[in-house]
Amino acid sequence: MKETDLLIIGAGPGGYRAAEFAAKNGLKVVIFETGDVGGTCLNVGCIPTKSFVHDAEIIQTLNNAETFGLNGLDYEFDIQKVIQRKDEVIASLRSGIETLLSHPNITLVKAEAQFLDAHTVMAAGEEYSANYIIVATGSVPKTLRLEKPVARRVLDSSDLLSIDSQPKSLCIIGAGVIGMEFASIFNAFGTEVIVVEFLKECLPVLDSDIAKRLRKSLEKQGVTFHMQSAVTAITEDGVMFTDKKGNSVTVEAEEVLMAVGRAPLVFDHFRHAGFDYSERNGIIVNEHLQTTVSHIYAIGDVNARQMLAHAAEMQAIHVVNQILGKSDDIRLDIMPAAIFTLPEAACVGLSEDLCKEQGVDYICKKSFWRANGKALAMNEAEGLLKLIASPNGDILGCHAYGAHAADLIQEVSALMCRNTTVEQLAQIVHIHPTLSEILQAAAEQ
């Protein structure tokens, strides 16, 4: 049996970050990964989709070239080159992670690790034991349970990122983050996009007013939405659903994308470790990411708390600090998130909807991209920011859509972590002309 200080199962954003941080702090680490290092985020998630988003942004700019004085432009779109560039970006970043994991204190085992007991795992015929274990197995795409068998190929997000030709039409089931990003991307690529969503509005994580405005913006760009519609079957012809009026509708599409969210990736062998978990809710953890077995921790998507790569990374650092007996100021309760549509959206903290639902007294301050000089100069007048504060000025949250919305929300997140008030925000000098003045304008109201 091989003994070490820390075992980590999974080398995604949470796993490799935990390994790197633990090794720098003197711990001996063994990390297990069955696939490519980098997890979902690097290989089939955040990074490849953002590569696609950048290509879509360029196309959108070219389509509006006359606005910038560029007349008579002509181009041909080659999705194979888009795929090639995406693969090159992934390969470069994957190489960087492999370099991180070559630290003398880290051993990378490219094999599946299975629990034998609460301190021991088996991988590639070897037994490994440690005083502490971190589970970071990530998540997998969800799918709908339909009454009738699916009669055609249905893509998941991984499939769509490696598609060999551009579809003429694409039906996306689900208007969450994944569905909305792909709807925006492939619409810009020139594909006819139809989105079918069960809920009343897209992106439930966002303020409903912001979400509605973003959806309307994508509709103006050519995306068709069927909201409050329940998919009943996927046939050779397309997607069948019941609309909000109870009518049966069939949408014909060359390709179908299933984008109904992700589920924590749990395994039967977890039972040998003795901690509590379920297929739906993942591994149960406390505020310090400890499982019900105190020396075993679970980070990232597998604990189903915040399925975000940056959440996994910060959870990793917090857990290693716990193992080392160190305190930190990481605020896992303040977690910004972004949706990289065109235009993009982002949020942190409470929305107006949640304030009303929870009976929280609040003040909502708004500002618009159309009133910002930099936004107009960029030809990006579409956008709204909502700054939510308590009556005494504590910042409770911020939700926005518009160019570089994620950058503005990141500033709010940092300020919330330091308990900055709206009045103090209004008195912070912001560079002119920048989009950050949109935030300052809201605070000054």
Short mmCIF file of C-alpha atoms in Angstrom, two decimals:
data_model
loop_
_atom_site.label_atom_id
_atom_site.label_comp_id
_atom_site.label_asym_id
_atom_site.label_seq_id
_atom_site.Cartn_x
_atom_site.Cartn_y
_atom_site.Cartn_z
CA MET A 1 0.00 0.00 0.00
CA LYS A 2 1.20 3.50 -0.88
CA GLU A 3 0.67 6.10 1.86
CA THR A 4 0.53 9.86 1.41
CA ASP A 5 -0.89 12.98 3.07
CA LEU A 6 -3.77 13.69 0.72
CA LEU A 7 -5.68 11.75 -1.94
CA ILE A 8 -7.70 13.69 -4.54
CA ILE A 9 -10.17 11.95 -6.84
CA GLY A 10 -10.62 14.04 -9.99
CA ALA A 11 -8.31 16.53 -11.74
CA GLY A 12 -10.82 19.17 -12.81
CA PRO A 13 -10.66 22.80 -11.61
CA GLY A 14 -11.28 21.79 -7.99
CA GLY A 15 -9.00 18.77 -7.97
CA TYR A 16 -5.95 20.20 -9.68
CA ARG A 17 -6.22 23.47 -7.75
CA ALA A 18 -6.36 21.55 -4.47
CA ALA A 19 -3.33 19.49 -5.50
CA GLU A 20 -1.33 22.55 -6.50
CA PHE A 21 -2.16 24.49 -3.32
CA ALA A 22 -1.57 21.50 -1.04
CA ALA A 23 1.78 20.71 -2.67
CA LYS A 24 2.96 24.31 -2.30
CA ASN A 25 2.13 24.04 1.38
CA GLY A 26 4.23 20.93 1.87
CA LEU A 27 1.66 18.14 1.61
CA LYS A 28 2.36 14.98 -0.38
CA VAL A 29 -0.52 14.50 -2.83
CA VAL A 30 -1.76 11.71 -5.08
CA ILE A 31 -4.40 12.80 -7.58
CA PHE A 32 -6.42 10.41 -9.75
CA GLU A 33 -7.97 11.17 -13.15
CA THR A 34 -9.47 8.80 -15.72
CA GLY A 35 -9.71 11.34 -18.55
CA ASP A 36 -7.88 14.48 -19.55
CA VAL A 37 -6.80 16.82 -16.78
CA GLY A 38 -8.82 20.02 -16.55
CA GLY A 39 -12.21 18.35 -16.15
CA THR A 40 -15.43 19.48 -17.80
CA CYS A 41 -14.50 23.16 -17.67
CA LEU A 42 -11.35 22.92 -19.76
CA ASN A 43 -12.21 20.06 -22.07
CA VAL A 44 -15.95 20.31 -22.81
CA GLY A 45 -17.24 23.33 -20.91
CA CYS A 46 -16.11 26.83 -19.98
CA ILE A 47 -13.04 27.16 -22.18
CA PRO A 48 -14.23 25.63 -25.47
CA THR A 49 -17.55 27.46 -25.30
CA LYS A 50 -15.74 30.75 -24.66
CA SER A 51 -13.57 30.05 -27.70
CA PHE A 52 -16.81 29.65 -29.68
CA VAL A 53 -18.22 32.82 -28.12
CA HIS A 54 -15.22 34.82 -29.30
CA ASP A 55 -15.71 33.55 -32.85
CA ALA A 56 -19.40 34.47 -32.60
CA GLU A 57 -18.50 37.98 -31.41
CA ILE A 58 -16.25 38.47 -34.43
CA ILE A 59 -19.03 37.34 -36.78
CA GLN A 60 -21.48 39.67 -35.06
CA THR A 61 -19.05 42.56 -35.51
CA LEU A 62 -18.51 41.69 -39.17
CA ASN A 63 -22.26 41.60 -39.72
CA ASN A 64 -22.41 45.17 -38.41
CA ALA A 65 -19.24 46.29 -40.21
CA GLU A 66 -20.93 49.16 -42.04
CA THR A 67 -21.67 50.77 -38.67
CA PHE A 68 -17.89 51.08 -38.23
CA GLY A 69 -17.27 52.40 -41.75
CA LEU A 70 -16.29 49.06 -43.26
CA ASN A 71 -18.34 48.64 -46.42
CA GLY A 72 -18.58 45.67 -48.75
CA LEU A 73 -16.98 43.10 -46.44
CA ASP A 74 -17.32 39.49 -47.52
CA TYR A 75 -16.35 36.33 -45.63
CA GLU A 76 -16.92 32.58 -45.53
CA PHE A 77 -17.56 30.81 -42.24
CA ASP A 78 -15.58 27.58 -41.70
CA ILE A 79 -16.69 25.70 -38.59
CA GLN A 80 -13.80 23.25 -38.95
CA LYS A 81 -11.34 26.08 -38.31
CA VAL A 82 -13.45 27.14 -35.33
CA ILE A 83 -13.15 23.60 -33.95
CA GLN A 84 -9.42 23.53 -34.69
CA ARG A 85 -8.78 26.79 -32.85
CA LYS A 86 -10.85 25.58 -29.90
CA ASP A 87 -8.80 22.37 -29.74
CA GLU A 88 -5.54 24.34 -29.84
CA VAL A 89 -6.68 26.51 -26.92
CA ILE A 90 -7.61 23.43 -24.90
CA ALA A 91 -4.32 21.68 -25.67
CA SER A 92 -2.30 24.69 -24.57
CA LEU A 93 -4.14 25.04 -21.26
CA ARG A 94 -4.11 21.29 -20.64
CA SER A 95 -0.34 21.30 -21.06
CA GLY A 96 -0.14 24.04 -18.44
CA ILE A 97 -2.15 21.99 -15.94
CA GLU A 98 0.00 18.92 -16.58
CA THR A 99 3.01 21.10 -15.78
CA LEU A 100 1.39 22.20 -12.50
CA LEU A 101 0.78 18.56 -11.61
CA SER A 102 4.44 17.68 -12.23
CA HIS A 103 5.34 19.31 -8.89
CA PRO A 104 7.63 17.02 -6.83
CA ASN A 105 4.95 16.70 -4.12
CA ILE A 106 2.26 15.58 -6.60
CA THR A 107 1.77 12.15 -8.15
CA LEU A 108 -0.76 12.02 -11.00
CA VAL A 109 -2.32 8.59 -11.50
CA LYS A 110 -4.22 8.23 -14.78
CA ALA A 111 -6.69 5.62 -13.59
CA GLU A 112 -10.05 5.33 -11.89
CA ALA A 113 -9.88 5.45 -8.08
CA GLN A 114 -12.43 3.45 -6.09
CA PHE A 115 -12.98 3.58 -2.34
CA LEU A 116 -12.15 0.43 -0.40
CA ASP A 117 -12.79 2.09 2.95
CA ALA A 118 -12.78 5.56 4.50
CA HIS A 119 -8.99 5.93 4.21
CA THR A 120 -8.12 3.73 1.22
CA VAL A 121 -8.72 3.76 -2.54
CA MET A 122 -7.76 1.31 -5.26
CA ALA A 123 -6.45 2.49 -8.65
CA ALA A 124 -4.73 0.51 -11.41
CA GLY A 125 -4.22 -2.44 -9.06
CA GLU A 126 -2.54 -0.34 -6.36
CA GLU A 127 -3.91 0.61 -2.96
CA TYR A 128 -3.44 4.18 -1.73
CA SER A 129 -4.08 5.47 1.77
CA ALA A 130 -4.09 8.95 3.33
CA ASN A 131 -5.29 10.79 6.40
CA TYR A 132 -7.33 13.15 4.19
CA ILE A 133 -9.27 12.61 0.97
CA ILE A 134 -10.91 15.13 -1.39
CA VAL A 135 -13.59 13.94 -3.81
CA ALA A 136 -13.82 16.13 -6.93
CA THR A 137 -15.48 13.90 -9.51
CA GLY A 138 -17.49 16.70 -11.14
CA SER A 139 -20.77 16.30 -13.00
CA VAL A 140 -22.39 14.88 -16.13
CA PRO A 141 -25.11 16.22 -18.46
CA LYS A 142 -28.70 15.56 -17.40
CA THR A 143 -31.26 14.16 -19.79
CA LEU A 144 -35.05 14.13 -19.91
CA ARG A 145 -37.00 11.03 -19.08
CA LEU A 146 -39.48 10.69 -21.93
CA GLU A 147 -42.32 8.22 -22.22
CA LYS A 148 -41.38 7.17 -25.74
CA PRO A 149 -37.91 6.00 -26.86
CA VAL A 150 -35.79 8.68 -28.51
CA ALA A 151 -35.89 8.02 -32.24
CA ARG A 152 -32.84 9.99 -33.38
CA ARG A 153 -29.43 11.23 -32.35
CA VAL A 154 -29.53 13.78 -29.56
CA LEU A 155 -26.42 15.83 -28.85
CA ASP A 156 -25.12 16.91 -25.49
CA SER A 157 -22.87 19.94 -25.03
CA SER A 158 -19.71 17.87 -25.56
CA ASP A 159 -21.01 16.59 -28.90
CA LEU A 160 -21.92 20.07 -30.12
CA LEU A 161 -18.44 21.39 -29.32
CA SER A 162 -16.93 18.85 -31.72
CA ILE A 163 -19.61 18.76 -34.41
CA ASP A 164 -18.14 18.02 -37.83
CA SER A 165 -20.36 20.35 -39.83
CA GLN A 166 -22.53 23.37 -39.17
CA PRO A 167 -26.20 22.38 -38.79
CA LYS A 168 -28.73 24.35 -40.80
CA SER A 169 -31.13 24.18 -37.86
CA LEU A 170 -30.71 23.37 -34.17
CA CYS A 171 -33.40 22.74 -31.56
CA ILE A 172 -32.14 23.30 -28.01
CA ILE A 173 -34.05 21.72 -25.15
CA GLY A 174 -33.47 23.95 -22.13
CA ALA A 175 -32.92 27.68 -21.67
CA GLY A 176 -30.46 27.53 -18.80
CA VAL A 177 -26.86 28.69 -19.02
CA ILE A 178 -25.72 25.97 -21.44
CA GLY A 179 -28.76 26.26 -23.70
CA MET A 180 -28.66 30.05 -23.86
CA GLU A 181 -24.94 30.20 -24.60
CA PHE A 182 -25.22 27.69 -27.45
CA ALA A 183 -28.33 29.44 -28.77
CA SER A 184 -26.42 32.71 -28.96
CA ILE A 185 -23.31 31.11 -30.48
CA PHE A 186 -24.98 29.09 -33.21
CA ASN A 187 -27.37 31.89 -34.08
CA ALA A 188 -24.30 34.06 -34.75
CA PHE A 189 -22.79 31.23 -36.78
CA GLY A 190 -25.84 31.37 -39.07
CA THR A 191 -27.77 28.32 -37.84
CA GLU A 192 -31.54 28.57 -37.35
CA VAL A 193 -31.97 28.14 -33.58
CA ILE A 194 -35.14 27.14 -31.72
CA VAL A 195 -35.19 26.88 -27.92
CA VAL A 196 -37.82 24.88 -26.02
CA GLU A 197 -38.04 25.60 -22.27
CA PHE A 198 -40.37 24.20 -19.60
CA LEU A 199 -40.19 27.23 -17.29
CA LYS A 200 -41.86 30.60 -17.75
CA GLU A 201 -38.55 32.40 -18.21
CA CYS A 202 -34.98 31.54 -19.16
CA LEU A 203 -32.01 31.56 -16.77
CA PRO A 204 -33.73 31.22 -13.38
CA VAL A 205 -30.47 32.20 -11.65
CA LEU A 206 -30.91 35.73 -13.02
CA ASP A 207 -33.28 38.51 -12.01
CA SER A 208 -36.40 37.76 -14.07
CA ASP A 209 -36.48 41.26 -15.61
CA ILE A 210 -32.85 40.90 -16.73
CA ALA A 211 -33.52 37.38 -18.05
CA LYS A 212 -36.56 38.53 -20.04
CA ARG A 213 -34.68 41.43 -21.60
CA LEU A 214 -31.81 39.15 -22.56
CA ARG A 215 -34.20 36.66 -24.14
CA LYS A 216 -35.89 39.46 -26.09
CA SER A 217 -32.47 40.61 -27.28
CA LEU A 218 -31.71 37.12 -28.61
CA GLU A 219 -35.14 37.00 -30.24
CA LYS A 220 -34.31 40.20 -32.13
CA GLN A 221 -31.15 38.46 -33.34
CA GLY A 222 -33.21 35.59 -34.74
CA VAL A 223 -33.49 32.95 -31.97
CA THR A 224 -36.99 31.46 -31.58
CA PHE A 225 -38.18 30.63 -28.05
CA HIS A 226 -41.02 28.37 -26.93
CA MET A 227 -41.41 29.04 -23.20
CA GLN A 228 -43.61 27.07 -20.79
CA SER A 229 -43.38 24.13 -23.16
CA ALA A 230 -42.97 20.50 -22.06
CA VAL A 231 -41.07 18.16 -24.38
CA THR A 232 -43.00 14.92 -24.89
CA ALA A 233 -40.95 13.11 -27.53
CA ILE A 234 -37.92 13.35 -29.79
CA THR A 235 -38.71 11.85 -33.18
CA GLU A 236 -36.90 11.50 -36.49
CA ASP A 237 -38.64 14.69 -37.61
CA GLY A 238 -37.73 16.79 -34.58
CA VAL A 239 -38.87 17.69 -31.09
CA MET A 240 -42.49 17.30 -29.96
CA PHE A 241 -43.76 19.40 -27.08
CA THR A 242 -46.93 20.69 -25.47
CA ASP A 243 -47.00 24.49 -25.48
CA LYS A 244 -48.40 26.78 -22.77
CA LYS A 245 -51.86 26.68 -24.39
CA GLY A 246 -51.91 22.89 -24.34
CA ASN A 247 -51.32 22.50 -28.08
CA SER A 248 -49.12 19.71 -29.40
CA VAL A 249 -46.28 21.17 -31.51
CA THR A 250 -43.44 19.58 -33.47
CA VAL A 251 -40.28 21.56 -34.27
CA GLU A 252 -38.25 20.18 -37.14
CA ALA A 253 -34.49 20.50 -36.74
CA GLU A 254 -31.39 18.99 -38.29
CA GLU A 255 -29.79 18.60 -34.86
CA VAL A 256 -31.16 18.46 -31.30
CA LEU A 257 -29.20 19.57 -28.23
CA MET A 258 -30.19 18.34 -24.77
CA ALA A 259 -29.27 21.17 -22.38
CA VAL A 260 -31.35 20.57 -19.26
CA GLY A 261 -28.53 21.00 -16.76
CA ARG A 262 -25.90 18.84 -15.11
CA ALA A 263 -26.01 16.26 -12.34
CA PRO A 264 -23.31 15.46 -9.75
CA LEU A 265 -21.17 12.45 -10.75
CA VAL A 266 -21.43 9.93 -7.92
CA PHE A 267 -20.40 6.27 -7.85
CA ASP A 268 -21.57 3.14 -6.03
CA HIS A 269 -18.13 2.69 -4.48
CA PHE A 270 -18.68 5.87 -2.43
CA ARG A 271 -20.68 3.73 -0.01
CA HIS A 272 -17.46 2.01 1.10
CA ALA A 273 -16.23 5.35 2.45
CA GLY A 274 -19.34 5.80 4.58
CA PHE A 275 -20.34 9.38 3.75
CA ASP A 276 -23.85 10.48 2.77
CA TYR A 277 -24.67 11.15 -0.88
CA SER A 278 -27.41 10.76 -3.47
CA GLU A 279 -27.62 10.81 -7.26
CA ARG A 280 -29.73 13.97 -7.22
CA ASN A 281 -28.04 16.01 -4.49
CA GLY A 282 -24.50 14.74 -4.78
CA ILE A 283 -22.26 14.39 -1.72
CA ILE A 284 -23.63 16.04 1.41
CA VAL A 285 -21.17 18.55 2.93
CA ASN A 286 -21.14 21.17 5.69
CA GLU A 287 -20.02 24.81 5.45
CA HIS A 288 -16.37 23.70 5.33
CA LEU A 289 -17.05 21.12 2.57
CA GLN A 290 -16.62 18.20 4.97
CA THR A 291 -18.67 15.12 4.23
CA THR A 292 -20.35 13.16 7.03
CA VAL A 293 -16.98 11.40 7.38
CA SER A 294 -14.88 14.22 8.82
CA HIS A 295 -11.55 13.56 7.07
CA ILE A 296 -13.19 13.30 3.63
CA TYR A 297 -14.16 16.46 1.74
CA ALA A 298 -16.14 17.01 -1.46
CA ILE A 299 -15.61 20.02 -3.72
CA GLY A 300 -16.95 21.30 -7.02
CA ASP A 301 -19.94 20.00 -8.94
CA VAL A 302 -20.12 16.72 -7.02
CA ASN A 303 -21.44 18.51 -3.92
CA ALA A 304 -24.06 20.26 -6.13
CA ARG A 305 -23.76 23.53 -4.20
CA GLN A 306 -22.47 25.86 -6.91
CA MET A 307 -21.71 24.22 -10.24
CA LEU A 308 -19.10 26.73 -11.31
CA ALA A 309 -15.41 26.20 -12.04
CA HIS A 310 -14.36 29.18 -9.92
CA ALA A 311 -16.49 27.88 -7.05
CA ALA A 312 -14.66 24.56 -7.24
CA GLU A 313 -11.27 26.30 -7.17
CA MET A 314 -12.07 28.43 -4.14
CA GLN A 315 -13.65 25.47 -2.36
CA ALA A 316 -10.38 23.63 -3.01
CA ILE A 317 -8.29 26.32 -1.37
CA HIS A 318 -10.66 26.49 1.60
CA VAL A 319 -10.52 22.72 2.12
CA VAL A 320 -6.73 22.59 1.98
CA ASN A 321 -6.62 25.41 4.50
CA GLN A 322 -8.93 23.37 6.73
CA ILE A 323 -6.60 20.38 6.43
CA LEU A 324 -3.60 22.58 7.27
CA GLY A 325 -5.41 24.12 10.22
CA LYS A 326 -5.36 27.58 8.65
CA SER A 327 -8.16 30.12 8.54
CA ASP A 328 -9.04 32.21 5.48
CA ASP A 329 -11.42 34.96 4.38
CA ILE A 330 -12.95 33.10 1.45
CA ARG A 331 -16.65 33.98 1.13
CA LEU A 332 -18.24 30.98 -0.52
CA ASP A 333 -21.63 32.57 0.09
CA ILE A 334 -20.77 35.40 -2.32
CA MET A 335 -20.42 33.65 -5.66
CA PRO A 336 -20.57 35.61 -8.92
CA ALA A 337 -21.71 33.86 -12.08
CA ALA A 338 -21.79 34.77 -15.77
CA ILE A 339 -23.67 33.67 -18.88
CA PHE A 340 -21.64 34.33 -22.02
CA THR A 341 -24.39 35.05 -24.47
CA LEU A 342 -24.23 38.01 -26.88
CA PRO A 343 -24.69 40.28 -24.99
CA GLU A 344 -23.48 38.54 -21.85
CA ALA A 345 -25.19 38.47 -18.46
CA ALA A 346 -23.93 38.06 -14.91
CA CYS A 347 -25.08 38.14 -11.31
CA VAL A 348 -24.04 37.96 -7.69
CA GLY A 349 -26.16 37.84 -4.55
CA LEU A 350 -29.88 38.47 -4.27
CA SER A 351 -32.17 39.48 -7.12
CA GLU A 352 -35.37 41.49 -6.79
CA ASP A 353 -37.30 38.23 -7.16
CA LEU A 354 -35.49 36.59 -4.25
CA CYS A 355 -35.87 39.68 -2.06
CA LYS A 356 -39.62 39.60 -2.61
CA GLU A 357 -39.80 35.84 -2.15
CA GLN A 358 -37.82 35.96 1.11
CA GLY A 359 -39.48 39.12 2.45
CA VAL A 360 -36.21 41.09 2.43
CA ASP A 361 -36.49 44.89 2.49
CA TYR A 362 -34.50 46.30 -0.40
CA ILE A 363 -33.80 49.22 -2.68
CA CYS A 364 -33.22 48.67 -6.41
CA LYS A 365 -30.97 51.09 -8.29
CA LYS A 366 -30.82 50.82 -12.07
CA SER A 367 -28.52 52.05 -14.81
CA PHE A 368 -28.45 51.44 -18.55
CA TRP A 369 -25.76 50.79 -21.13
CA ARG A 370 -27.41 53.29 -23.48
CA ALA A 371 -26.45 56.12 -21.09
CA ASN A 372 -22.77 55.15 -21.02
CA GLY A 373 -20.30 56.82 -23.37
CA LYS A 374 -18.00 53.81 -23.76
CA ALA A 375 -20.94 51.51 -24.49
CA LEU A 376 -22.21 53.79 -27.27
CA ALA A 377 -18.71 54.11 -28.73
CA MET A 378 -18.54 50.29 -28.81
CA ASN A 379 -21.99 50.10 -30.46
CA GLU A 380 -23.17 48.17 -27.37
CA ALA A 381 -26.17 50.18 -26.18
CA GLU A 382 -28.19 47.11 -25.13
CA GLY A 383 -28.02 46.44 -21.40
CA LEU A 384 -29.39 46.98 -17.90
CA LEU A 385 -27.79 46.76 -14.45
CA LYS A 386 -29.73 46.35 -11.19
CA LEU A 387 -27.95 47.07 -7.93
CA ILE A 388 -29.83 45.64 -4.95
CA ALA A 389 -29.20 47.13 -1.51
CA SER A 390 -30.72 47.08 1.96
CA PRO A 391 -32.39 50.27 3.25
CA ASN A 392 -29.18 51.10 5.17
CA GLY A 393 -27.04 50.72 2.04
CA ASP A 394 -25.54 47.23 2.37
CA ILE A 395 -25.08 45.69 -1.08
CA LEU A 396 -27.25 42.57 -1.32
CA GLY A 397 -26.66 41.72 -4.97
CA CYS A 398 -26.27 42.88 -8.53
CA HIS A 399 -27.71 41.47 -11.77
CA ALA A 400 -26.92 42.74 -15.25
CA TYR A 401 -26.87 42.03 -18.95
CA GLY A 402 -24.85 43.92 -21.53
CA ALA A 403 -21.33 44.02 -22.93
CA HIS A 404 -18.76 42.91 -20.31
CA ALA A 405 -21.45 42.49 -17.66
CA ALA A 406 -19.27 39.86 -15.97
CA ASP A 407 -16.52 42.42 -15.34
CA LEU A 408 -18.96 44.75 -13.59
CA ILE A 409 -20.40 41.96 -11.47
CA GLN A 410 -16.90 40.90 -10.47
CA GLU A 411 -16.31 44.37 -9.04
CA VAL A 412 -19.54 44.13 -7.04
CA SER A 413 -18.52 40.69 -5.77
CA ALA A 414 -15.22 42.06 -4.50
CA LEU A 415 -16.97 44.95 -2.78
CA MET A 416 -19.53 42.65 -1.17
CA CYS A 417 -16.70 40.51 0.22
CA ARG A 418 -15.42 43.63 1.98
CA ASN A 419 -18.86 44.79 3.16
CA THR A 420 -18.74 47.97 1.07
CA THR A 421 -21.93 50.07 1.12
CA VAL A 422 -23.63 51.64 -1.88
CA GLU A 423 -22.61 55.08 -0.61
CA GLN A 424 -18.97 54.01 -0.43
CA LEU A 425 -19.21 52.52 -3.93
CA ALA A 426 -20.54 55.83 -5.27
CA GLN A 427 -17.45 57.57 -3.85
CA ILE A 428 -14.93 55.24 -5.52
CA VAL A 429 -13.33 56.90 -8.55
CA HIS A 430 -14.04 55.02 -11.78
CA ILE A 431 -12.04 55.61 -14.96
CA HIS A 432 -13.80 57.59 -17.68
CA PRO A 433 -14.79 56.45 -20.21
CA THR A 434 -15.32 52.84 -19.12
CA LEU A 435 -18.25 50.50 -18.75
CA SER A 436 -17.54 50.42 -15.00
CA GLU A 437 -19.21 53.84 -14.81
CA ILE A 438 -22.52 52.01 -15.35
CA LEU A 439 -22.08 50.55 -11.88
CA GLN A 440 -21.10 53.86 -10.36
CA ALA A 441 -24.12 55.52 -12.01
CA ALA A 442 -26.43 53.02 -10.31
CA ALA A 443 -24.79 53.61 -6.92
CA GLU A 444 -25.16 57.39 -7.27
CA GLN A 445 -28.95 57.27 -7.59
#
